[in-house]
Amino acid sequence: MIFFELAWVLTKDTKDMLWWAIIGLTDQWVHDKITHMKYVSDIATMQRHVSRHNHRNEDEENSLSIDCMRISFEYDLRLTLYQHWSLYESICNSYYTACCFKLWTLKGQKKLQEFLADMGLPLKQVKQKFNSMDITIKENLRDVIEESSDKYGMKDIRIQTFGVHFGFKNRFLANDMVHAAAALLESTEKEQNDTTDNFIKALSSLSRNNLDCLKAGIDLAKKKLMAIQQTVASCICTNLILSQGPFLYCYLMEGTPDVKLFSKPLALTLLCKYLLKAFVHSTRNKRCKLLPLIMAAPKDVEKGTVIVVGIPPDSETSDKKNFFGRAFEKAAESTSSRTLHDHFDTSSK
């Protein structure tokens, strides 16, 4: 935020920097680095910058061109990538709705069907790509979903965010960009994974001049989200989450589907966050609901290494301070374990 303020003063055209600052803020929220209250507070600050910028560039915005870029503040649905997916798949693979419905249970899947029926949305419509849905349904979709969501206990189905238009047709939410960039950054698609190549692709996806790269990132993000939800369902249904005194623990064994995907810190952290949220929604043990979660997965099978992440208890009121970094270091010292502490976030090892 400070760097953006400085750029605003020093630079005439801050449109791209403003959008990147919004993506950075959204990334912190998506990956649970800040509280919801902090996110809302910073969104308000960013909104003032967007309003000021749009006012300063009114003439440019009114003369739309194929290369134009327009940022807008909006209340949108808390459904990940729904505009680039089908509504049904987005609901099933967004942690907020998946956890509220408990979609890893038959009862939860039945509840989802009731939810769709309550909205009066035909399955044929919700299971096809969002862009192919009837325009009359799309126009009122947000209001219809919000109205029905209240009945099902999803009072926060809408979230304050920003969207961007690139040219006439391409519209993305900040959330879309975050998931696409993260998926490209940690892509495991190639057998010999090139981290430098991944970094360049992730960086390119943030440019309005490289929409093909962004769309490829969105496709990767969809696969990643489906893998996360399937893994969450498997861990919950097979009771893989164990209570180890002051914390919860889960280990993904070698041979687990998509386990290679979770050898990366962002992917494993996102899985950890979703799994803890799902566990809190499913357990009857009140004490366990207040515990942090440590999760481990194979990093390099040939070298016998494991990646470990730790996250604080699931709470919107928590300050999100994560003390696992120092705890991991102490544990490594006391057990004489060979560890590598080389991530920006020390709670990933």
XYZ file of C-alpha atoms in Angstrom:
349
model
C 0.000 0.000 0.000
C 2.845 2.424 0.818
C 4.563 1.688 -2.505
C 1.331 2.426 -4.356
C 0.917 5.757 -2.536
C 4.446 6.686 -3.630
C 3.779 5.583 -7.211
C 0.596 7.668 -7.258
C 2.595 10.788 -6.484
C 5.471 10.066 -8.878
C 3.645 8.550 -11.847
C 1.066 10.003 -14.195
C -0.419 6.716 -15.411
C -1.002 4.534 -12.357
C -3.776 2.376 -13.786
C -1.731 -0.828 -13.992
C -0.038 -0.205 -10.630
C -3.430 0.353 -9.024
C -4.717 -2.940 -10.413
C -1.586 -4.790 -9.251
C -1.986 -3.293 -5.763
C -5.573 -4.607 -5.718
C -4.365 -8.068 -6.780
C -1.734 -7.984 -4.018
C -4.349 -7.142 -1.391
C -6.701 -9.834 -2.693
C -3.882 -12.388 -2.624
C -3.324 -11.681 1.080
C -7.008 -12.321 1.772
C -7.280 -15.437 -0.437
C -4.218 -17.002 1.208
C -5.328 -15.999 4.701
C -2.498 -13.568 5.456
C -4.872 -10.891 6.747
C -8.198 -10.894 8.600
C -11.479 -10.200 6.861
C -11.742 -6.912 8.773
C -8.290 -5.826 7.575
C -9.269 -6.772 4.028
C -12.460 -4.700 4.181
C -10.549 -1.740 5.635
C -7.891 -1.853 2.899
C -10.538 -2.357 0.212
C -12.079 0.961 1.302
C -8.687 2.640 0.869
C -8.256 1.112 -2.572
C -11.788 2.177 -3.508
C -10.881 5.798 -2.899
C -7.897 5.437 -5.228
C -10.079 3.795 -7.892
C -12.679 6.575 -7.647
C -9.986 9.240 -7.826
C -8.321 7.569 -10.795
C -11.601 7.031 -12.688
C -12.569 10.654 -12.108
C -9.190 11.840 -13.355
C -9.515 9.720 -16.507
C -13.188 10.251 -17.344
C -12.447 11.393 -20.897
C -10.305 8.346 -21.561
C -12.924 5.976 -20.127
C -15.701 7.525 -22.204
C -13.772 6.921 -25.425
C -13.598 3.125 -25.169
C -10.999 1.424 -27.301
C -9.950 -2.151 -27.786
C -6.924 -1.497 -25.538
C -8.785 0.297 -22.746
C -8.644 -0.824 -19.118
C -11.390 -0.001 -16.638
C -11.337 -0.881 -12.915
C -14.580 -0.963 -10.926
C -15.517 -1.593 -7.298
C -18.314 -4.095 -6.797
C -20.026 -6.520 -4.468
C -19.633 -9.847 -6.190
C -20.320 -13.471 -5.343
C -17.980 -15.455 -3.139
C -17.819 -18.115 -5.826
C -14.343 -18.738 -7.204
C -13.902 -18.307 -10.970
C -17.667 -18.638 -11.566
C -17.593 -16.355 -14.621
C -15.018 -18.638 -16.253
C -16.609 -21.918 -15.164
C -20.108 -23.285 -14.724
C -22.034 -21.979 -11.726
C -22.460 -25.548 -10.442
C -18.730 -26.351 -10.547
C -17.871 -23.048 -8.896
C -20.302 -23.699 -6.024
C -18.898 -27.229 -5.571
C -15.273 -26.076 -5.588
C -15.470 -22.805 -3.643
C -14.511 -23.454 -0.035
C -17.177 -21.075 1.358
C -20.151 -22.841 -0.248
C -18.600 -26.333 -0.091
C -18.121 -25.996 3.675
C -21.524 -24.407 4.315
C -23.294 -27.232 2.466
C -20.829 -29.923 3.689
C -20.633 -31.205 0.120
C -18.495 -34.186 1.164
C -21.710 -35.742 2.562
C -24.793 -37.066 0.754
C -26.909 -34.789 2.929
C -24.863 -31.818 1.794
C -25.228 -32.711 -1.891
C -28.988 -33.008 -1.408
C -28.980 -29.609 0.288
C -27.223 -28.112 -2.734
C -29.923 -29.493 -5.030
C -32.561 -27.910 -2.780
C -30.667 -24.617 -2.898
C -30.644 -24.614 -6.701
C -34.344 -25.498 -6.767
C -35.091 -22.679 -4.308
C -33.457 -20.231 -6.719
C -35.492 -21.625 -9.600
C -32.373 -22.314 -11.662
C -32.600 -25.295 -14.040
C -29.717 -27.780 -13.754
C -29.131 -27.447 -17.483
C -28.374 -23.757 -16.988
C -26.156 -24.026 -13.901
C -24.093 -26.881 -15.340
C -23.143 -25.113 -18.557
C -20.472 -22.441 -18.895
C -21.418 -19.140 -17.330
C -21.053 -17.304 -20.639
C -23.556 -19.690 -22.233
C -26.294 -19.165 -19.628
C -29.482 -17.329 -20.623
C -28.871 -13.613 -20.373
C -32.082 -13.129 -18.382
C -30.749 -15.521 -15.708
C -27.331 -13.882 -15.612
C -28.758 -10.385 -15.184
C -30.459 -11.246 -11.874
C -28.119 -14.029 -10.761
C -26.357 -12.192 -7.930
C -29.603 -11.006 -6.327
C -31.257 -14.431 -6.694
C -28.271 -16.232 -5.135
C -27.982 -13.726 -2.288
C -31.697 -14.038 -1.443
C -31.604 -17.845 -1.304
C -28.228 -17.919 0.466
C -29.662 -16.176 3.521
C -32.086 -19.083 3.984
C -29.177 -21.524 3.962
C -27.009 -19.647 6.457
C -24.643 -18.151 3.873
C -25.006 -14.528 4.889
C -21.580 -13.556 3.495
C -22.102 -14.893 -0.032
C -21.224 -11.466 -1.420
C -17.830 -9.900 -0.936
C -16.362 -6.483 -1.620
C -13.924 -6.724 -4.496
C -12.803 -5.130 -7.741
C -13.251 -6.108 -11.349
C -11.379 -5.053 -14.456
C -12.396 -4.783 -18.093
C -9.704 -5.275 -20.710
C -11.148 -3.948 -23.976
C -14.766 -4.757 -24.813
C -15.160 -8.423 -23.892
C -12.659 -9.491 -21.265
C -13.739 -9.078 -17.644
C -11.926 -10.495 -14.637
C -12.226 -10.201 -10.870
C -9.153 -9.636 -8.699
C -9.828 -13.069 -7.194
C -9.588 -14.653 -10.679
C -6.175 -13.083 -11.224
C -4.860 -14.288 -7.848
C -5.860 -17.906 -8.441
C -4.538 -17.876 -12.020
C -1.145 -16.396 -11.069
C -0.723 -18.784 -8.109
C -1.586 -21.801 -10.297
C 0.959 -20.766 -12.934
C 3.613 -20.042 -10.319
C 3.330 -23.528 -8.817
C 2.435 -25.475 -11.938
C 3.461 -29.140 -11.838
C 2.199 -29.930 -15.341
C 5.666 -30.482 -16.836
C 7.694 -33.524 -15.773
C 10.810 -31.402 -15.313
C 9.342 -28.379 -13.585
C 11.107 -25.075 -14.300
C 10.513 -22.606 -11.485
C 11.974 -19.715 -13.495
C 9.641 -20.441 -16.407
C 6.706 -20.687 -13.999
C 7.589 -17.334 -12.454
C 7.740 -15.621 -15.849
C 4.376 -17.105 -16.859
C 2.779 -16.005 -13.575
C 4.194 -12.512 -14.059
C 2.973 -12.422 -17.662
C -0.559 -13.355 -16.565
C -0.787 -10.032 -14.713
C -0.287 -8.082 -17.945
C -3.316 -6.954 -19.918
C -1.310 -7.699 -23.066
C -1.073 -11.420 -22.337
C -4.623 -12.649 -21.838
C -3.839 -16.095 -23.268
C -1.433 -16.679 -20.379
C -4.059 -15.496 -17.887
C -6.692 -17.820 -19.351
C -4.231 -20.742 -19.196
C -3.686 -19.878 -15.524
C -7.439 -19.906 -14.905
C -7.677 -23.408 -16.416
C -4.862 -24.585 -14.128
C -6.567 -22.936 -11.146
C -9.773 -24.869 -11.842
C -7.854 -28.168 -11.770
C -6.143 -27.106 -8.548
C -9.444 -26.173 -6.838
C -11.055 -29.473 -7.858
C -8.048 -31.356 -6.489
C -8.278 -29.416 -3.220
C -11.969 -30.152 -2.744
C -11.548 -33.844 -3.569
C -8.651 -34.084 -1.108
C -10.640 -32.264 1.582
C -13.553 -34.665 1.118
C -11.201 -37.660 1.288
C -9.456 -36.405 4.457
C -12.750 -35.676 6.234
C -14.444 -38.944 5.237
C -11.425 -41.108 6.174
C -10.703 -39.248 9.426
C -7.158 -38.272 8.433
C -7.166 -35.226 10.713
C -5.749 -36.204 14.089
C -5.738 -34.261 17.348
C -2.165 -34.033 18.675
C -2.747 -32.174 21.942
C -2.341 -28.444 21.222
C -2.853 -28.769 17.462
C -4.491 -30.803 14.686
C -2.352 -32.770 12.261
C -2.856 -34.261 8.805
C -0.341 -36.053 6.570
C -0.922 -36.741 2.876
C 0.625 -40.104 2.099
C 2.607 -40.820 -1.049
C 0.179 -42.168 -3.647
C -2.627 -39.794 -2.626
C -4.326 -38.440 -5.783
C -2.829 -35.072 -6.864
C -0.248 -35.267 -4.069
C 2.394 -33.774 -6.400
C 0.294 -30.614 -6.652
C 0.562 -30.186 -2.879
C 4.353 -30.300 -2.860
C 4.174 -26.511 -3.346
C 3.713 -24.089 -0.414
C 0.800 -22.000 -1.737
C -1.189 -25.032 -2.864
C -0.618 -26.889 0.419
C -1.445 -23.764 2.450
C -4.710 -23.281 0.535
C -5.571 -26.967 1.059
C -4.722 -26.574 4.755
C -7.021 -23.557 5.043
C -9.922 -25.279 3.251
C -9.453 -28.503 5.230
C -9.475 -26.724 8.593
C -12.630 -24.815 7.618
C -14.308 -28.068 6.536
C -13.217 -29.843 9.725
C -14.639 -27.034 11.891
C -17.959 -27.370 10.048
C -18.072 -31.144 10.462
C -16.692 -31.906 13.943
C -18.766 -31.893 17.123
C -15.696 -31.506 19.301
C -15.775 -27.881 20.485
C -12.157 -27.946 21.641
C -10.894 -29.102 18.230
C -12.619 -26.135 16.616
C -10.196 -23.842 18.448
C -6.982 -25.626 17.402
C -4.451 -24.761 14.658
C -3.662 -27.261 11.911
C -0.307 -28.629 10.764
C -0.257 -30.371 7.410
C 2.518 -32.310 5.674
C 2.917 -33.762 2.184
C 5.741 -35.420 0.210
C 7.956 -32.808 -1.455
C 10.503 -34.943 -3.263
C 9.972 -38.703 -3.052
C 13.466 -39.553 -4.363
C 15.171 -37.325 -1.772
C 12.743 -38.378 0.961
C 11.800 -34.768 1.784
C 8.487 -33.496 3.132
C 6.878 -30.041 3.028
C 5.120 -28.899 6.219
C 2.788 -25.931 6.747
C 0.997 -24.678 9.829
C -1.963 -22.295 10.081
C -3.647 -20.649 13.105
C -7.169 -21.606 14.286
C -10.100 -20.843 11.993
C -11.462 -17.521 13.204
C -12.505 -14.257 11.568
C -11.661 -12.367 14.771
C -8.114 -13.731 14.962
C -5.260 -11.398 14.056
C -3.908 -14.192 11.810
C -0.496 -14.118 13.500
C 1.261 -17.343 12.686
C 3.904 -18.508 15.166
C 4.609 -21.854 13.492
C 7.768 -20.552 11.803
C 9.661 -20.263 15.086
C 7.990 -23.434 16.437
C 9.217 -25.401 13.403
C 12.756 -24.091 13.886
C 12.773 -25.114 17.560
C 11.360 -28.557 16.738
C 14.063 -29.064 14.107
C 16.784 -28.080 16.595
C 15.513 -30.332 19.376
C 15.168 -33.367 17.077
C 18.324 -32.673 15.000
C 16.196 -32.862 11.863
C 17.504 -31.703 8.493
C 15.297 -28.763 7.480
C 15.268 -25.943 4.956
C 13.722 -22.616 5.929
C 13.763 -20.793 2.606
C 10.224 -19.455 2.092
C 9.009 -15.887 2.504
C 6.425 -17.311 4.893
C 8.299 -19.135 7.664
C 5.224 -21.213 8.547
C 6.004 -23.311 5.426
C 8.969 -25.715 5.684
